[in-house]
Short mmCIF file of C-alpha atoms and ligand atoms in Angstrom, two decimals:
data_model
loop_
_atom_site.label_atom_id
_atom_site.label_comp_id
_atom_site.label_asym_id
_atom_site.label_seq_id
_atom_site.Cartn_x
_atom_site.Cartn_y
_atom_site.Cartn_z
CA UNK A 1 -62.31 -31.24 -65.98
CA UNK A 2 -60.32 -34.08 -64.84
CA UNK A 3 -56.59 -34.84 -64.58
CA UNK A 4 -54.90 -38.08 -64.47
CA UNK A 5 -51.70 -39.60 -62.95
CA UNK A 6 -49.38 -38.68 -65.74
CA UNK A 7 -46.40 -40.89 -65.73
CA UNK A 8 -45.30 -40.58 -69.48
CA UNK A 9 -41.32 -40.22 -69.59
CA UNK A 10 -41.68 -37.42 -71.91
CA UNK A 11 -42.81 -34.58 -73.13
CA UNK A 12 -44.20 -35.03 -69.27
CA UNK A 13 -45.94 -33.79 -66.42
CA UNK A 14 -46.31 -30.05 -65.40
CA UNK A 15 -46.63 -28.58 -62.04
CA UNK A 16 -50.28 -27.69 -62.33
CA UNK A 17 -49.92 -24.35 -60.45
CA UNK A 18 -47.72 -23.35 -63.31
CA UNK A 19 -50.09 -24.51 -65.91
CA UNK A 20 -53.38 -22.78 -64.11
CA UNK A 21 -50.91 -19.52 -64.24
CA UNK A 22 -50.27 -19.49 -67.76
CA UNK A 23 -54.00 -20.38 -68.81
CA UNK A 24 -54.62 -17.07 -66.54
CA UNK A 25 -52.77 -15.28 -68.81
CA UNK A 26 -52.89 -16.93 -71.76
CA UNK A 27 -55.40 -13.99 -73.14
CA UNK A 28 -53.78 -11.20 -72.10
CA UNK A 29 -50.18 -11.37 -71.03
CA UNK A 30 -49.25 -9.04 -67.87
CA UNK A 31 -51.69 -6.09 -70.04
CA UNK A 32 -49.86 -6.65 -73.35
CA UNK A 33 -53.63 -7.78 -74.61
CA UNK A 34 -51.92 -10.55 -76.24
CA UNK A 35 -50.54 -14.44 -75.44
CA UNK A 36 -47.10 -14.09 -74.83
CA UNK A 37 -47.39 -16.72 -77.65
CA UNK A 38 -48.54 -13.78 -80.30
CA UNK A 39 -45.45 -11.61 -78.65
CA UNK A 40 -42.05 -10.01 -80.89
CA UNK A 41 -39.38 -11.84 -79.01
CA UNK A 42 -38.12 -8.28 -79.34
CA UNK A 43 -39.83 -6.49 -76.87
CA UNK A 44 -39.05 -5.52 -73.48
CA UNK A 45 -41.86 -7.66 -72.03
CA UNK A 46 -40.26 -10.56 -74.15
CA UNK A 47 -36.89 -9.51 -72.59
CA UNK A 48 -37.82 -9.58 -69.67
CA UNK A 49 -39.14 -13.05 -69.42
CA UNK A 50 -36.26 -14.90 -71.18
CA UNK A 51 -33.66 -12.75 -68.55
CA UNK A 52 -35.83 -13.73 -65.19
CA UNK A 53 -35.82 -17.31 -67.00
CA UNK A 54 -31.76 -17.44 -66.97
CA UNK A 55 -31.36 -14.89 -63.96
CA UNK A 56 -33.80 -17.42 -61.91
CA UNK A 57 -32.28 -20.87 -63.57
CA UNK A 58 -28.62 -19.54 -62.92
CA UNK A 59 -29.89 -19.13 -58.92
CA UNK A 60 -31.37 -22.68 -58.95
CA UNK A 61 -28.36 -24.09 -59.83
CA UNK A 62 -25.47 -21.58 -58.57
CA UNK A 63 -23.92 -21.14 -61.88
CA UNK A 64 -20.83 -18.97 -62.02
CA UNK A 65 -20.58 -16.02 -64.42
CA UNK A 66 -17.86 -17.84 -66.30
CA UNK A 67 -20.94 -20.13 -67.73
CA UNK A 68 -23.26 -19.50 -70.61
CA UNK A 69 -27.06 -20.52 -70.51
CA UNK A 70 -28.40 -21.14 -73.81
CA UNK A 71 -31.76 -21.72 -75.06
CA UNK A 72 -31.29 -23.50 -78.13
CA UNK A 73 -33.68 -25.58 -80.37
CA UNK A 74 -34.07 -29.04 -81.73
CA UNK A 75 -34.72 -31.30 -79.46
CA UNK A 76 -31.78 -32.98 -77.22
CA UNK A 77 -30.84 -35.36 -79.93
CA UNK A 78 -29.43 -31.97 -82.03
CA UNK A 79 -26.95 -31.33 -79.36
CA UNK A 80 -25.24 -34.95 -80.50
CA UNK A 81 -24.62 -32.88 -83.20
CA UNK A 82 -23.63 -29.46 -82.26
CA UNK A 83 -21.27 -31.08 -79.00
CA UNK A 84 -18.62 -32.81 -81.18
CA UNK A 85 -19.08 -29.72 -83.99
CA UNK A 86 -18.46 -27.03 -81.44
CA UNK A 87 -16.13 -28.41 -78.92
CA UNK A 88 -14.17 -31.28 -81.35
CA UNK A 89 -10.38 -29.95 -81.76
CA UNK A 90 -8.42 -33.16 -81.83
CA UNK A 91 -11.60 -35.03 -83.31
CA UNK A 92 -11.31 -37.76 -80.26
CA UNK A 93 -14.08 -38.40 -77.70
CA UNK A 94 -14.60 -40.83 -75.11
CA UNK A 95 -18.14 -41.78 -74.89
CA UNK A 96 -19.60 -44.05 -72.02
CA UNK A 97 -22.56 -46.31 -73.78
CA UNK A 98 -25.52 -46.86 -70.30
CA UNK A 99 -28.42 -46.58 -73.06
CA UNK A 100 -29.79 -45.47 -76.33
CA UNK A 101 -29.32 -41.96 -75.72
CA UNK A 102 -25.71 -42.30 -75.13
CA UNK A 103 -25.68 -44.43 -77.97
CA UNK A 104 -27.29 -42.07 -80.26
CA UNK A 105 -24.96 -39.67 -79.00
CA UNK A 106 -21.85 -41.25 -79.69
CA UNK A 107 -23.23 -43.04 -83.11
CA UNK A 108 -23.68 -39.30 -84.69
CA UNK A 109 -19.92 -37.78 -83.21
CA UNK A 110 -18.41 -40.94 -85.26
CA UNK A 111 -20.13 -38.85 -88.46
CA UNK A 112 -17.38 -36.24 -86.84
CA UNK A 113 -14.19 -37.72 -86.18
CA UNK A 114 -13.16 -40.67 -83.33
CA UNK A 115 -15.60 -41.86 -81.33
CA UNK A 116 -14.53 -44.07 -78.57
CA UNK A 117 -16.60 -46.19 -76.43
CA UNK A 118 -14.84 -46.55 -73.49
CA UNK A 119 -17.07 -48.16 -71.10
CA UNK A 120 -20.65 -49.75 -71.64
CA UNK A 121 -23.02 -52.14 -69.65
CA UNK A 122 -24.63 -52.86 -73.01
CA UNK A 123 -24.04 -56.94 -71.93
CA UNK A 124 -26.88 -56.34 -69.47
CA UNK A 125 -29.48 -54.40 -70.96
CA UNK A 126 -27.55 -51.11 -69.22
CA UNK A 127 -29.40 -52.23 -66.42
CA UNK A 128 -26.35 -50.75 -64.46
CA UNK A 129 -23.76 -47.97 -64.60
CA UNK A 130 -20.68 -49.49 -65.37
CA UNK A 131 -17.20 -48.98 -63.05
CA UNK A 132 -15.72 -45.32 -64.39
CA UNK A 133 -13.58 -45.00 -62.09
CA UNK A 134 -10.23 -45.52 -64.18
CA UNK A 135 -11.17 -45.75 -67.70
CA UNK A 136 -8.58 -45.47 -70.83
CA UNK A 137 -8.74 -41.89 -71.50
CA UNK A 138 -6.56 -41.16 -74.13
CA UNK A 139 -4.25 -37.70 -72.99
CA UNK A 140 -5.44 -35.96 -76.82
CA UNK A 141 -9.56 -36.17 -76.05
CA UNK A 142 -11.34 -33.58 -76.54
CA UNK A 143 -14.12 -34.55 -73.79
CA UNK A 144 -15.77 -37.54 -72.17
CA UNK A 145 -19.76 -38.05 -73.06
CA UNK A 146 -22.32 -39.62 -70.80
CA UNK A 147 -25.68 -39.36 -70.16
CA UNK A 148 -26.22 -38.89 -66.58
CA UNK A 149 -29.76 -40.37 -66.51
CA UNK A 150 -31.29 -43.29 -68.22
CA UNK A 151 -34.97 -42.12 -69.44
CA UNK A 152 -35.52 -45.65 -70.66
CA UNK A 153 -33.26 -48.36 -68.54
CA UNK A 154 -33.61 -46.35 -65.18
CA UNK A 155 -30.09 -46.26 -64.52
CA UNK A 156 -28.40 -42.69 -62.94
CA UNK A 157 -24.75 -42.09 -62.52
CA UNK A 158 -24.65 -41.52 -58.53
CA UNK A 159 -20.72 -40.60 -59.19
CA UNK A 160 -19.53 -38.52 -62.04
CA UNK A 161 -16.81 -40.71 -64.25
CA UNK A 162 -13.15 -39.96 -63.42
CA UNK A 163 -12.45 -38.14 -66.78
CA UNK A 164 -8.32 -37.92 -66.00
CA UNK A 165 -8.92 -34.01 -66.48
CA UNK A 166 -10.63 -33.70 -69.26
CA UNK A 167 -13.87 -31.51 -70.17
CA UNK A 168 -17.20 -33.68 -68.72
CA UNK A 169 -20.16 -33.44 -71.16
CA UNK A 170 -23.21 -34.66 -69.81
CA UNK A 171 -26.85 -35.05 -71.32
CA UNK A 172 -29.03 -34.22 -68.51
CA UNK A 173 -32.20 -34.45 -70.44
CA UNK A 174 -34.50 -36.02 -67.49
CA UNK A 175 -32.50 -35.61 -64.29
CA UNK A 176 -32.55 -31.52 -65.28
CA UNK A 177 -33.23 -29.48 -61.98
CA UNK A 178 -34.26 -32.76 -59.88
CA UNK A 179 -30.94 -32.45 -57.33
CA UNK A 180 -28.19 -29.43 -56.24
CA UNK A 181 -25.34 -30.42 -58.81
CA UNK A 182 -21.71 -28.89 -58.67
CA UNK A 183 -21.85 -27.28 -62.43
CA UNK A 184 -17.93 -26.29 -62.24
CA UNK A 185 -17.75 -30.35 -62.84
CA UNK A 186 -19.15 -30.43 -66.38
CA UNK A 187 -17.60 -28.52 -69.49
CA UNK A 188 -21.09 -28.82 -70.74
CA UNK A 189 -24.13 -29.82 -68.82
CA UNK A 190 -27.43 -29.76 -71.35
CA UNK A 191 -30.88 -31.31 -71.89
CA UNK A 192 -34.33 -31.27 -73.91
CA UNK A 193 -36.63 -29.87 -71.30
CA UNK A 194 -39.75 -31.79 -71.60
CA UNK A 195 -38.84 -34.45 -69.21
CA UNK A 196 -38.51 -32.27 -66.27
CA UNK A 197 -39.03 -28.85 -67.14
CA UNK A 198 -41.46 -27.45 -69.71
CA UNK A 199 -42.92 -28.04 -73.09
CA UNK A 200 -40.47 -30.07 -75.62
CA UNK A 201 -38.56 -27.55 -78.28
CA UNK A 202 -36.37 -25.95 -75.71
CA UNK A 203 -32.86 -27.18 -74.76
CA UNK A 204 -31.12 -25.58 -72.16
CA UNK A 205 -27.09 -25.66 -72.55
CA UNK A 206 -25.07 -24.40 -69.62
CA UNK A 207 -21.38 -24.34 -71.49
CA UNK A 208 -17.93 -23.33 -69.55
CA UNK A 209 -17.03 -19.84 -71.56
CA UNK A 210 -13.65 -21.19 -72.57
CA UNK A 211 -15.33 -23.97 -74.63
CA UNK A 212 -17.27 -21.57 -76.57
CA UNK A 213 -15.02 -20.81 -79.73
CA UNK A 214 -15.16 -19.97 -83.18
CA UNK A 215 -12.94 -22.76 -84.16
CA UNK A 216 -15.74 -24.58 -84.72
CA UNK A 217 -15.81 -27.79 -87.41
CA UNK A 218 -15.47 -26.93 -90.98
CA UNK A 219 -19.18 -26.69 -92.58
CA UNK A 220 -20.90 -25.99 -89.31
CA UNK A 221 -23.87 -23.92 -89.86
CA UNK A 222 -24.35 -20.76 -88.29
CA UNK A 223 -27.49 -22.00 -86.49
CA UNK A 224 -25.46 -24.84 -84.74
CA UNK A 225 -22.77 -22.62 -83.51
CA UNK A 226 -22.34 -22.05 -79.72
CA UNK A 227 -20.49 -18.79 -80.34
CA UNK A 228 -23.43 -17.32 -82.23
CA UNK A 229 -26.13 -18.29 -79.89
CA UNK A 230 -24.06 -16.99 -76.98
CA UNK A 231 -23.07 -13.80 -78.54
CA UNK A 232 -26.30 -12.90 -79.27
CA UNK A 233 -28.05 -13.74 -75.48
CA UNK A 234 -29.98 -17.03 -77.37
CA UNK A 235 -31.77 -14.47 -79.46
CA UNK A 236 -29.53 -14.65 -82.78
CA UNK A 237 -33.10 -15.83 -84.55
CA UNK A 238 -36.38 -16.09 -82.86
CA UNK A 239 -36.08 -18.06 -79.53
CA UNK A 240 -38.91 -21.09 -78.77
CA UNK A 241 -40.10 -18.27 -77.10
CA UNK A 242 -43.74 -19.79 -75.42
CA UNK A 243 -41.45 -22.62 -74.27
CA UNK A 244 -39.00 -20.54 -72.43
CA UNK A 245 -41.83 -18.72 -70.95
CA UNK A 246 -43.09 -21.58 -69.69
CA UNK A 247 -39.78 -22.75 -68.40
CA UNK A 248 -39.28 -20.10 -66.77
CA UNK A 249 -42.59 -19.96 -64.54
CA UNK A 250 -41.23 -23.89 -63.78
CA UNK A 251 -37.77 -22.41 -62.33
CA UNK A 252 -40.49 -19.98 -60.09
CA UNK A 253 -41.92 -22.73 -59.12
CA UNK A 254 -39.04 -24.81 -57.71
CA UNK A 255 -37.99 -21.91 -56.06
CA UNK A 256 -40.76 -21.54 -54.28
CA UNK A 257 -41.23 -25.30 -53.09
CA UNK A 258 -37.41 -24.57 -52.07
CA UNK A 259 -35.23 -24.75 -54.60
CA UNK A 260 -32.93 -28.13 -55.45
CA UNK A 261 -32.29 -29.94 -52.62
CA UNK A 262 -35.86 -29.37 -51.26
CA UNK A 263 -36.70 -30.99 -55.33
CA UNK A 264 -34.06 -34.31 -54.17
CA UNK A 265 -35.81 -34.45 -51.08
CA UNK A 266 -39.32 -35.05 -52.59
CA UNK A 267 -37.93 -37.11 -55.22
CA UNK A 268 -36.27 -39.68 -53.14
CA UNK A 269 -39.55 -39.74 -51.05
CA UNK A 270 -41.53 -40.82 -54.16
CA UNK A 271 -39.22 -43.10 -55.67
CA UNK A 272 -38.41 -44.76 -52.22
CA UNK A 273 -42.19 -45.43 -51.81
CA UNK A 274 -42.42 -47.09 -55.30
CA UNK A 275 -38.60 -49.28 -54.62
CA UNK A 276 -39.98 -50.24 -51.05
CA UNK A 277 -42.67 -52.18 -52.78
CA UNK A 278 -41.28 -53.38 -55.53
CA UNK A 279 -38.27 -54.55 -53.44
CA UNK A 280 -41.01 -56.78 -51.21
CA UNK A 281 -43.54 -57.49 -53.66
CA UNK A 282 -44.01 -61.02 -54.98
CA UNK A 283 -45.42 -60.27 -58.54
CA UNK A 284 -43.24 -56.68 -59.93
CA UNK A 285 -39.85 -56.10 -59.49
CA UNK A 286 -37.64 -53.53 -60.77
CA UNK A 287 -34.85 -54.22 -63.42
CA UNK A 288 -32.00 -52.09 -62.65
CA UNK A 289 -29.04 -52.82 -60.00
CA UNK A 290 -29.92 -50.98 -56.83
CA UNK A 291 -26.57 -48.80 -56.44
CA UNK A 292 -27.36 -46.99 -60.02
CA UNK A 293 -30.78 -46.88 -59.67
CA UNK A 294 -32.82 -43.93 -61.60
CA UNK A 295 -34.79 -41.73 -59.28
CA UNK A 296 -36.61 -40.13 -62.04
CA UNK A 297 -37.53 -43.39 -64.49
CA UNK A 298 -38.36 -46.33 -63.06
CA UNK A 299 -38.66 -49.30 -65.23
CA UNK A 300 -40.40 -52.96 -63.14
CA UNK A 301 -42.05 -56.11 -64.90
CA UNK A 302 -44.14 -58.89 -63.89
CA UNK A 303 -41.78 -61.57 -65.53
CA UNK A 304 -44.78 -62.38 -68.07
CA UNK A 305 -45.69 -59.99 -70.96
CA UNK A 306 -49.30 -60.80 -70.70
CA UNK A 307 -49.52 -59.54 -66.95
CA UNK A 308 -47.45 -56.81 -68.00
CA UNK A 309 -50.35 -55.94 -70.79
CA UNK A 310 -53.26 -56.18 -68.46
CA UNK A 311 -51.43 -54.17 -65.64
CA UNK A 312 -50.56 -51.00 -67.96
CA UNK A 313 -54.39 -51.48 -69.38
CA UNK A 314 -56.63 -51.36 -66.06
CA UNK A 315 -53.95 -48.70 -64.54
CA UNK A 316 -55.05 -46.28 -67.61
CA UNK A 317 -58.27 -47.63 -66.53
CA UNK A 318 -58.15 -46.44 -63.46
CA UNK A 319 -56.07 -42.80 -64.26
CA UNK A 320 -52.79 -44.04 -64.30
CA UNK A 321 -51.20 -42.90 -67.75
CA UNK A 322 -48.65 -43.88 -69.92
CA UNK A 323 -46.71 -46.52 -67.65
CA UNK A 324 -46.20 -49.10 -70.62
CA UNK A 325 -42.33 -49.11 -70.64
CA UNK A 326 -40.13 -47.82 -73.67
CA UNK A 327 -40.82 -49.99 -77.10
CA UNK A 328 -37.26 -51.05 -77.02
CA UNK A 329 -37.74 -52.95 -73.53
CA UNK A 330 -41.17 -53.57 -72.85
CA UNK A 331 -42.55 -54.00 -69.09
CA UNK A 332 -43.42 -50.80 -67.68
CA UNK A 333 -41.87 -47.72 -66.23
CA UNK A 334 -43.19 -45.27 -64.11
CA UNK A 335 -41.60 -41.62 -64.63
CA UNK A 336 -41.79 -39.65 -61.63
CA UNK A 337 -40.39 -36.28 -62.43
CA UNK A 338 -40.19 -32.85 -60.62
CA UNK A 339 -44.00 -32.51 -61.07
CA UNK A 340 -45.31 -36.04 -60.18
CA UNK A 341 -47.28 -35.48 -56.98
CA UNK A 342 -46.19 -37.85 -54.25
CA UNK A 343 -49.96 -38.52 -53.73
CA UNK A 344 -49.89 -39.89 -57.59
CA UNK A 345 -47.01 -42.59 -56.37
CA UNK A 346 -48.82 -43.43 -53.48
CA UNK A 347 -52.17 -43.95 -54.86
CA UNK A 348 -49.92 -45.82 -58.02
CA UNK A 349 -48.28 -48.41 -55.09
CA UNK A 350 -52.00 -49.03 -53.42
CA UNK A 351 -52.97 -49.79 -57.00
CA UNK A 352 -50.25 -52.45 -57.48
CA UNK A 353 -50.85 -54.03 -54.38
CA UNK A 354 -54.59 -54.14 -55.43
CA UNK A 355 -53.26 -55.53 -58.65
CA UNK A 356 -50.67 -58.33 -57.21
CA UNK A 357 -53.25 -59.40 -54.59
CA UNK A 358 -55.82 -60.19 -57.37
CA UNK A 359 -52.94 -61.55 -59.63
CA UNK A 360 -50.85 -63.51 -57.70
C1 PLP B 401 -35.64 -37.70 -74.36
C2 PLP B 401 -34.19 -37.73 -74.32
C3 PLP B 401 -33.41 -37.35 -75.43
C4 PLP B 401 -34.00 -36.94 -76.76
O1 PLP B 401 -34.66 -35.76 -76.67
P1 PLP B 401 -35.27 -35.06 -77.99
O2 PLP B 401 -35.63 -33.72 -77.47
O3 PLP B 401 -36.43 -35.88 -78.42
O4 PLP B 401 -34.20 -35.03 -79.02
C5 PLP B 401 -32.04 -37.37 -75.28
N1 PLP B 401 -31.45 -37.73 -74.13
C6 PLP B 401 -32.18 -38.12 -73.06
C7 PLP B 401 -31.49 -38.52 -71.80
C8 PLP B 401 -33.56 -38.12 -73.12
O5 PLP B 401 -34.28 -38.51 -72.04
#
């Protein structure tokens, strides 16, 4: 059996502890003689897991009983959806375009009521976070929308937006558990969890209480309301209930390695390794401003699209996977979540410098 370098932005690496633990007890689940994937999600062995899964997530994070945790469905892209459905009262948001996500995002609450795009660094490729500092926030929005990391331009918002008071909602999606964040910031703070977290079909929502209402949008469908999913401990119908297992033996897991800041720690190791040489190195460089840049998803060219080609091809050559960058963008991008091993970044730089020595 071998194992590569995986750096695929998503779904995406797995700590491989976690995965040897589940293929222990993939046959027979804690004596149940079954998978927990062949388990009623209404069992007290099923209980059990999906409670340690919030009990140890809400310790990881330090969120305050006056927060849900929800385990919802449908990918990231349904909460663009359910957001403006569930928390829309005067029907006006202020979205902040750095990417296609938040793009997406703010393209499907215009299907809702007023989207506004009140700051976007579309004019360079969102290759930066643009200034938030004092944006025009109308005094009757309902929230303010970004998307705290960019999976596919590399860019990270270092400082949360100055929102003028209003409720922060913020698509975590592949920043999730990879720094200590102050959760009494965000209204709602939610993301698909196969970037950083587990397999993809789980979404984790962590929603301030008071913005979970039944004054939802006319037509909203019981499956998309908040108030439902909360009321019924994110077991209203049957959960994703492997993935949340397997989330929640990731939360274990960054407990034991020392919880969040111990997580930043290793992450800025690995992606200072991989900046260090691109900064110096006379063939790659990376494409986002350095102030805003992504510690998660980095995204570095050549300058020439046939270098770019026969880099990403003799890296998979060599064990390197997926480092082509996003179809919208080309170059490549190295994704270097929770999981990625700093030996895998290492060995990734020595490969580059290998590569730009032969190249050059
Ligand atoms: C991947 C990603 C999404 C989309 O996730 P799906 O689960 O495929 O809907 C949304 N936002 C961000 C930031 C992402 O990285």
């Amino acid at each position: 059996m071998k194992r590569v370098y995986n750096f695929s932005a998503g779904p995406a690496v797995l700590p491989e502890e976690v995965l040897k633990e589940v293929a222990e007890e993939m046959f027979d689940y804690q004596g149940s003689g079954m998978s927990v994937m062949e388990m009623s999600h209404r069992t007290k062995l099923y209980e059990s897991i999906i409670q340690t899964a919030e009990k140890d997530l809400r310790e990881l994070i330090g969120i305050p009983d006056n927060y849900k945790v929800l385990f919802l469905q449908g990918g990231a892209s349904q909460q663009f959806a359910m957001i403006p459905m569930n928390l829309m009262k005067n029907k006006k948001v202020a979205y902040i375009i750095t990417g296609q996500w938040a793009k997406k995002a703010y393209e499907e609450g215009k299907i809702y009521g007023e989207a506004m795009a009140v700051a976007s660094s579309a004019d360079k490729v969102y290759s930066y976070i643009p200034d938030c500092s004092d944006l025009d926030i109308k005094d009757d929005v309902d929230y303010v929308y970004i998307c705290e990391n960019n999976t596919i331009y590399g860019t990270k918002f270092w400082e949360l937006p100055n929102t003028k008071g209003k409720t922060l909602v913020s698509d975590v999606s592949s920043c999730f558990l990879s720094e200590p964040v102050d959760i009494t910031k965000y209204g709602v703070m939610y993301g698909g969890v196969q970037k950083n977290i587990g397999p993809a079909g789980v979404v984790i929502a962590i929603i301030r209480e008071d913005l979970i209402t039944e004054d939802t949008l006319p037509f909203t469908p019981t499956m998309l309301k908040y108030k439902i999913h909360a009321d019924n401990d994110s077991m209203y119908n049957t959960p994703p209930a492997y993935g949340i297992y397997i989330c929640g033996k990731v939360f274990k897991w960054i407990k034991k390695m020392g919880g969040l800041t111990a997580m930043k720690e290793l992450n800025e190791k690995k992606a200072t390794i991989l900046y260090d040489y691109l900064d110096q190195s006379s063939l790659f460089k990376g494409t986002v401003v350095k102030k805003d840049r992504s510690l998660m998803n980095v995204p570095f060219i050549t300058g020439s699209d046939e270098l770019d080609a026969k880099f990403v091809k003799q890296a998979k050559a060599t064990g390197f996977e997926n480092l082509k960058g996003h179809r919208s963008v080309g170059g490549m991008r190295a994704s270097i979540y929770n999981a990625m091993p700093i030996e895998g970044v290492e060995k990734l730089v020595e490969f580059m410098k290998k590569f730009e020595a032969e190249n050059a």
